[in-house]
GROMACS .gro file of C-alpha atoms in nm:
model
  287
    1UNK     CA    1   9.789  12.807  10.449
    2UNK     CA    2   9.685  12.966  10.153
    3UNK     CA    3   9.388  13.241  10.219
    4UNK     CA    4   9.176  13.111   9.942
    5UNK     CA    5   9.169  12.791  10.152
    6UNK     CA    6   9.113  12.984  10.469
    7UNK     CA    7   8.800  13.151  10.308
    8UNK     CA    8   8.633  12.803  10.191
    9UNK     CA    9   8.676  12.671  10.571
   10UNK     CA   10   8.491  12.983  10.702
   11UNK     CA   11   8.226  12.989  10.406
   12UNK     CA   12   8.198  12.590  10.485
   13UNK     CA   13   8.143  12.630  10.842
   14UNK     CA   14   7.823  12.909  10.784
   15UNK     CA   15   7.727  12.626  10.507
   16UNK     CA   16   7.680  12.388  10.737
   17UNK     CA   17   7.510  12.529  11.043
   18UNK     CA   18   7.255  12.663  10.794
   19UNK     CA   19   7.230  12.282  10.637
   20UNK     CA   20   7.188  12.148  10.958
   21UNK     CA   21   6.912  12.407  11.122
   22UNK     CA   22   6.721  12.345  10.737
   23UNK     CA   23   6.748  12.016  10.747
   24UNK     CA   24   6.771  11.803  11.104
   25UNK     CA   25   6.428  11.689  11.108
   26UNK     CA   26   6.388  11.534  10.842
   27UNK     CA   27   6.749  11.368  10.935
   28UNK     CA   28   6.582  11.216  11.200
   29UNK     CA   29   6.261  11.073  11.047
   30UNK     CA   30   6.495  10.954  10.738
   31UNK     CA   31   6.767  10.743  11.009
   32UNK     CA   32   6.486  10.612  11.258
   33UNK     CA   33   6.306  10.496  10.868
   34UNK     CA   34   6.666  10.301  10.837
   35UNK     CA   35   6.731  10.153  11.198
   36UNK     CA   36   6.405  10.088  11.413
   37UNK     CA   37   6.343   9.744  11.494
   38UNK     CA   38   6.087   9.596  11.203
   39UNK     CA   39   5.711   9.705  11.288
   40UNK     CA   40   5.780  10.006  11.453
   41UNK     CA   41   5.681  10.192  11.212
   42UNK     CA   42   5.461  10.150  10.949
   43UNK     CA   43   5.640  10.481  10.710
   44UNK     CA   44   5.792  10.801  10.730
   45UNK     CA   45   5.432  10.955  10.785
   46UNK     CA   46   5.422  10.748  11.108
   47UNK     CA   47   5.783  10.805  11.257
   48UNK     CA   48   5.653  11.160  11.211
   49UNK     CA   49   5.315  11.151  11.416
   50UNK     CA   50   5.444  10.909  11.663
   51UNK     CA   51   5.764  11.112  11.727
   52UNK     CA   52   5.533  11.389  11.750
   53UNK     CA   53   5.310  11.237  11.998
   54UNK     CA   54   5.527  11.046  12.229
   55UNK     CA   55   5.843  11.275  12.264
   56UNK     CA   56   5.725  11.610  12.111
   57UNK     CA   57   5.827  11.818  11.893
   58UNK     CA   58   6.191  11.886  11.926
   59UNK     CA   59   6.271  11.518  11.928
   60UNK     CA   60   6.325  11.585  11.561
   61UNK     CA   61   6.587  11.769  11.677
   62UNK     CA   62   6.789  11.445  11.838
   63UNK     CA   63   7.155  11.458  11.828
   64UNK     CA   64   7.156  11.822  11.649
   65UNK     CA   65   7.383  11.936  11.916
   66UNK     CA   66   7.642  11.654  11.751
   67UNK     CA   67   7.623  11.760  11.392
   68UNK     CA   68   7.580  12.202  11.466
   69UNK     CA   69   7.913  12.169  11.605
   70UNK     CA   70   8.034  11.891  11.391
   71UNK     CA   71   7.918  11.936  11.055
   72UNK     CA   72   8.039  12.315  11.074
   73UNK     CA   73   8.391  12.126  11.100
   74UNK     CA   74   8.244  11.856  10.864
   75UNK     CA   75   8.170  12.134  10.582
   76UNK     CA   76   8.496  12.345  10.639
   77UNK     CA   77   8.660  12.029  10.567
   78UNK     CA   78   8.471  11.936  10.286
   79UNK     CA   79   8.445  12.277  10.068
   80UNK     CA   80   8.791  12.323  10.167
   81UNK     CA   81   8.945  11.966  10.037
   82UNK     CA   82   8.710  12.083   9.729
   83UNK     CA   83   8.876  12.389   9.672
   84UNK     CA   84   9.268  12.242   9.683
   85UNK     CA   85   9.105  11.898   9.462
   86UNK     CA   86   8.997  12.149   9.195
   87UNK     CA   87   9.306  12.342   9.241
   88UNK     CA   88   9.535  12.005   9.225
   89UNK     CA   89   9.301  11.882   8.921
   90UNK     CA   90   9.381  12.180   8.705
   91UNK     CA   91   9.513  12.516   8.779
   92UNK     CA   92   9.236  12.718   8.568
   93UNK     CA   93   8.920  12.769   8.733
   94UNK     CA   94   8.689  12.654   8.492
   95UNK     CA   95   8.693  12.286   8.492
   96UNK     CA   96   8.451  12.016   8.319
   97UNK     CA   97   8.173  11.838   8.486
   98UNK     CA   98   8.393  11.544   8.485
   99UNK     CA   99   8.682  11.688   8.665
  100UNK     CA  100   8.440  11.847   8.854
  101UNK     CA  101   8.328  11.461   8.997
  102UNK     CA  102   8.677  11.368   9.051
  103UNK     CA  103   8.729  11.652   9.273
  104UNK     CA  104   8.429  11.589   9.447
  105UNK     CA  105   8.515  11.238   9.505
  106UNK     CA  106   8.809  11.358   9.638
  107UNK     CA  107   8.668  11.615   9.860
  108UNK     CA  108   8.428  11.357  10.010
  109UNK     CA  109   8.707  11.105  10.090
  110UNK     CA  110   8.912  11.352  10.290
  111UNK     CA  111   8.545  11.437  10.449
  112UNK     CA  112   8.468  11.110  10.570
  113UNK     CA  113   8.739  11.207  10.857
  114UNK     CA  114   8.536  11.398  11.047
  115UNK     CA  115   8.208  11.289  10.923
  116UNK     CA  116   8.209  10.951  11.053
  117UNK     CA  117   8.222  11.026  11.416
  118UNK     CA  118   7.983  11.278  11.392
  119UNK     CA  119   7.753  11.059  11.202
  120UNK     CA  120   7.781  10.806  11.454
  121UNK     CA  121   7.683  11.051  11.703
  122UNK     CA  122   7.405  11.151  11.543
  123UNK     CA  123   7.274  10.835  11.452
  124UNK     CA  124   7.291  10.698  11.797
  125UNK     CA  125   7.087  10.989  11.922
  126UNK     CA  126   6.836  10.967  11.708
  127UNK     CA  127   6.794  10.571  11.751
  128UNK     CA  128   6.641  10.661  12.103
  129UNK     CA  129   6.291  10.698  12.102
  130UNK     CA  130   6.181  10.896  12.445
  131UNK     CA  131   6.248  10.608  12.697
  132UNK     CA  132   6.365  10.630  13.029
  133UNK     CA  133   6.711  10.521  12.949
  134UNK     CA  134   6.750  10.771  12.664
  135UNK     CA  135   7.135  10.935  12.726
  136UNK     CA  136   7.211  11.275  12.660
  137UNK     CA  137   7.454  11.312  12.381
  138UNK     CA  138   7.742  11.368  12.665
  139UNK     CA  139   7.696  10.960  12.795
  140UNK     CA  140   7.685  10.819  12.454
  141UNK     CA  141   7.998  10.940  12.388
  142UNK     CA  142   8.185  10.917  12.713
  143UNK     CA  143   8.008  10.571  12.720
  144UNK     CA  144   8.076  10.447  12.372
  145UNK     CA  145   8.492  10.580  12.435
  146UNK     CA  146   8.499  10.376  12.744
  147UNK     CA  147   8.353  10.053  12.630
  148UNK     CA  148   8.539  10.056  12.283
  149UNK     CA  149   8.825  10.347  12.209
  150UNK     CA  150   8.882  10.573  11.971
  151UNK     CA  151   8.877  10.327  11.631
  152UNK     CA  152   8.580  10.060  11.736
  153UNK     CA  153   8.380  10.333  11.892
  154UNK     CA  154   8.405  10.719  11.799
  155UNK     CA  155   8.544  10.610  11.437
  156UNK     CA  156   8.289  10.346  11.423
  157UNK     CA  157   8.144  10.307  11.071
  158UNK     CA  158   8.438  10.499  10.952
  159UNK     CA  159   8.485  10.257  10.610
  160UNK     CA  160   8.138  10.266  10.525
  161UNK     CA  161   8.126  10.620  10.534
  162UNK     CA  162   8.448  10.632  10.340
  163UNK     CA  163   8.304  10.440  10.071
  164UNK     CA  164   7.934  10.670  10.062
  165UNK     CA  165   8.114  10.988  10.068
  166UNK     CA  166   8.292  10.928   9.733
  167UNK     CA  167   7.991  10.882   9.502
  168UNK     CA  168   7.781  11.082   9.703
  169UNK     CA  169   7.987  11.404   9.659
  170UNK     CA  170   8.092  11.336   9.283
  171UNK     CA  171   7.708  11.319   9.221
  172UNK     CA  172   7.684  11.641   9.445
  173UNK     CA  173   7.897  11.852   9.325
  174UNK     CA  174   7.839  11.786   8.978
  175UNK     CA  175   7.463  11.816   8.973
  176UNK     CA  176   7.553  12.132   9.184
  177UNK     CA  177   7.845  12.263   8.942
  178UNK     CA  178   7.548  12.198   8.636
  179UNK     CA  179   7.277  12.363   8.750
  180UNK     CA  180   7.431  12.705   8.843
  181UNK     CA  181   7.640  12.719   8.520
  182UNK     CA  182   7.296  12.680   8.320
  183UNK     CA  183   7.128  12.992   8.557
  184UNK     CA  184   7.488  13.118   8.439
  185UNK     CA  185   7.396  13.124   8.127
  186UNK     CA  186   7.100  13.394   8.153
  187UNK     CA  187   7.191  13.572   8.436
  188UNK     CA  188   7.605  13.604   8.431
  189UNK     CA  189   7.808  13.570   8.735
  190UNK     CA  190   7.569  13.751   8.937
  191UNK     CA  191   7.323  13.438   8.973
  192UNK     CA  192   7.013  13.538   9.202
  193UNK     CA  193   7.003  13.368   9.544
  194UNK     CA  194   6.679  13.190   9.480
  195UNK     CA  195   6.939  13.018   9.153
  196UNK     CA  196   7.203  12.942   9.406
  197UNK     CA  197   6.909  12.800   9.629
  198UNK     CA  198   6.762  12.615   9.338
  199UNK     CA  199   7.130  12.407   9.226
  200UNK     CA  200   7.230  12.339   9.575
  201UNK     CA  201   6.923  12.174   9.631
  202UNK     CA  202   6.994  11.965   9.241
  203UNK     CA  203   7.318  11.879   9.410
  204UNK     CA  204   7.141  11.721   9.734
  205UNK     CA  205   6.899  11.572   9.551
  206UNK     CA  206   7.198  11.398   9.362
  207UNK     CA  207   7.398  11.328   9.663
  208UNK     CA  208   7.142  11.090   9.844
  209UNK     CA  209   7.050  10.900   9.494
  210UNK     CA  210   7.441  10.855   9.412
  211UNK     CA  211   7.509  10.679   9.753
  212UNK     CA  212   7.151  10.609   9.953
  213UNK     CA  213   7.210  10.180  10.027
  214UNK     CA  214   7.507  10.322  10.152
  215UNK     CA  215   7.404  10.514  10.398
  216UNK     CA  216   7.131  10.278  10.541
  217UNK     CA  217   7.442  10.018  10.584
  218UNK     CA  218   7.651  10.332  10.763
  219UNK     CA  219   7.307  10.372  11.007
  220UNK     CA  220   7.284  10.000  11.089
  221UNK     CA  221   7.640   9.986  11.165
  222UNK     CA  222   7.680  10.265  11.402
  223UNK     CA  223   7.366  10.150  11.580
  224UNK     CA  224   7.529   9.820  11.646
  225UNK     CA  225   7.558   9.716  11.988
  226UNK     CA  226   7.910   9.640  11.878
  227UNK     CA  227   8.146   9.695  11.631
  228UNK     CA  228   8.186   9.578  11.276
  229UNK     CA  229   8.530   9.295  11.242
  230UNK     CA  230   8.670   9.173  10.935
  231UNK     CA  231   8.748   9.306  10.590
  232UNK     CA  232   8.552   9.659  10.540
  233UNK     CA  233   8.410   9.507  10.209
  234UNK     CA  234   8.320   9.207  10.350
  235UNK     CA  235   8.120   9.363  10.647
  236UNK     CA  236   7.962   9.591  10.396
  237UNK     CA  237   7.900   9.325  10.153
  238UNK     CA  238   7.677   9.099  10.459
  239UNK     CA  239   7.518   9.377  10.564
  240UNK     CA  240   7.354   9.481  10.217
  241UNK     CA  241   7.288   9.083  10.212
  242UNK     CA  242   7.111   9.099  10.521
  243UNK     CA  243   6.896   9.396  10.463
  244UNK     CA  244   6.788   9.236  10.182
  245UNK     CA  245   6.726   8.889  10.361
  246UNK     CA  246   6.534   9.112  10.609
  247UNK     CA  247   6.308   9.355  10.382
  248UNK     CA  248   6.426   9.276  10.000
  249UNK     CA  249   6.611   9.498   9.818
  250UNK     CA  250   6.301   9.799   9.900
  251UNK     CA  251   6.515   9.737  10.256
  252UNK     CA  252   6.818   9.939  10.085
  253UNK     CA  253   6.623  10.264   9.975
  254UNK     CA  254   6.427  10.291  10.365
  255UNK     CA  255   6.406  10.630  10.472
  256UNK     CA  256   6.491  10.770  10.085
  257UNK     CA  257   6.167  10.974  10.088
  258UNK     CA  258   6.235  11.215  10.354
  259UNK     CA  259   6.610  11.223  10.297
  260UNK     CA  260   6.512  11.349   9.918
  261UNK     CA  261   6.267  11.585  10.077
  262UNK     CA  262   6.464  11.697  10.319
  263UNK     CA  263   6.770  11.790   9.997
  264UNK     CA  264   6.590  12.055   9.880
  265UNK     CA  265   6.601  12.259  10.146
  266UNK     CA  266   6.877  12.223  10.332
  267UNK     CA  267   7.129  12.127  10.037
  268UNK     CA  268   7.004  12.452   9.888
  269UNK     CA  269   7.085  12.629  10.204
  270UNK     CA  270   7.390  12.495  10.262
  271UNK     CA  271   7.549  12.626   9.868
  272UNK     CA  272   7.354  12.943   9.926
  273UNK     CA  273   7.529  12.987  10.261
  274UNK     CA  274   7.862  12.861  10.134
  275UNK     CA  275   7.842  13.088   9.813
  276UNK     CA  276   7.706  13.424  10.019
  277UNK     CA  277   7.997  13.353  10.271
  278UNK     CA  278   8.203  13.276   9.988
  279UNK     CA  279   8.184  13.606   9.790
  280UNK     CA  280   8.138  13.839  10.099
  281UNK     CA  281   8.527  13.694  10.218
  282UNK     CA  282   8.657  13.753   9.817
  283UNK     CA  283   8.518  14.119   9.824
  284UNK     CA  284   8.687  14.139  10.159
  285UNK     CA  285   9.030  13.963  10.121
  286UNK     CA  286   9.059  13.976   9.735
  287UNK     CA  287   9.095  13.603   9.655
   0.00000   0.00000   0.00000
């Protein structure tokens, strides 16, 4: 494997713990926003308080356990398919903002491997809301494996995913790839950390408004009681139809607020991370 790959998996997997510690809370306010039964809660605000009041505070830490150990896979994947997309795209370095989105679309369909079952996790987790019958994340996946396999229930969710991660990380990596090359521009290659900070969090801000209906559809699907059948598109397709049916089209955006929110920080951390990581392993291995 080539070493240049080998350094993006390592700098992905620091990128991603440090996303994940940022930004899990407001993870959880944002899914329970997108699949709590209508009138549980009245906003974001009040998933917050009652959260808060009825299960304490680290219930906004629900289903971390999934995504600290999965999204560290998740982001080595990710930053990794990123680096060989670019590399495949053109072999100079410097590439345009629009080759830049094709490799990021790229990048984020060879992520949605790994970042649908851990998604699924998560989101199952975090659709428990302090009850007696709440399951540690140990029985939801030794249940969900017994009752449906490998494809209907770890991989659950797996097409809608497919579909979010494409636009999601063209829009991410671009805003990303946009902002540091104009802090570029005054401070050279040596951009200050609070710059790095500043354009990973452009990046996540871009991310949830390139894809967001999408992933509302990917939370109601892996909170099904059972498994999506049919044509991908055509499950996809009835389920934007029936969010709208159910709350009008405001249905599609539930949850945006905190998920937007909740970019700045952790997106930022995440590239900051990544980049750190990232230049530490090039002054150590030369490439």
């Amino acid at each position: 494997m080539d070493l240049r790959t080998v350094n993006e998996l390592i700098a992905g997997s620091v990128g991603g713990a440090a996303q994940v510690l940022v930004g899990q809370p407001l993870d959880t306010i944002k899914t329970r926003a997108q699949i709590a039964p209508k009138g549980m809660f009245t906003g974001p605000m009040d998933i917050l308080k009652q959260t808060l009041r009825n299960e304490g505070f680290f219930a906004l830490y629900k289903g971390m356990a999934s995504p600290l150990i999965g999204i560290a896979g998740v982001n080595s994947l990710l930053f990794a398919a990123y680096g060989v997309s670019k590399r495949i795209i053109s072999p100079f370095p410097d590439l345009s903002l629009q080759q830049i989105a094709v490799a990021g679309a790229m990048a984020g369909a060879a992520n949605a491997i790994l970042a649908s079952p851990v998604e699924m996790f998560k989101v199952r987790m975090q659709g428990q809301y302090g009850g007696k019958d709440d399951k540690r994340l140990r029985v939801v996946m030794r249940d969900m494996w017994k009752e449906w396999g490998l494809r209907e229930g770890i991989m659950r969710g797996y097409w809608v995913t497919f579909v979010r991660e494409i636009p999601a990380y063209a829009g991410f990596y671009t805003a990303f790839e946009f902002s540091k090359r104009q802090f570029a521009k005054k401070y050279g290659k040596d951009v200050p950390v609070w710059a790095l900070l500043a354009s990973g969090s452009t990046g996540g801000l871009a991310y949830w408004l390139s894809c967001y209906p999408l992933d509302v559809v990917k939370s109601r699907v892996q909170q099904r009681s059972t498994p999506p059948v049919g044509n991908p598109f055509k499950y996809i397709g009835g389920e934007i139809r029936a969010i709208i049916a159910e709350s009008g089209f405001a249905g599609l955006f539930k949850g945006l607020t905190p998920s937007l929110i909740r970019s700045i920080p952790a997106a930022g951390a995440t590239f900051a991370a990544f980049e750190i990581t990232r230049e530490y392993l090039l002054e150590y291995t030369g490439v």
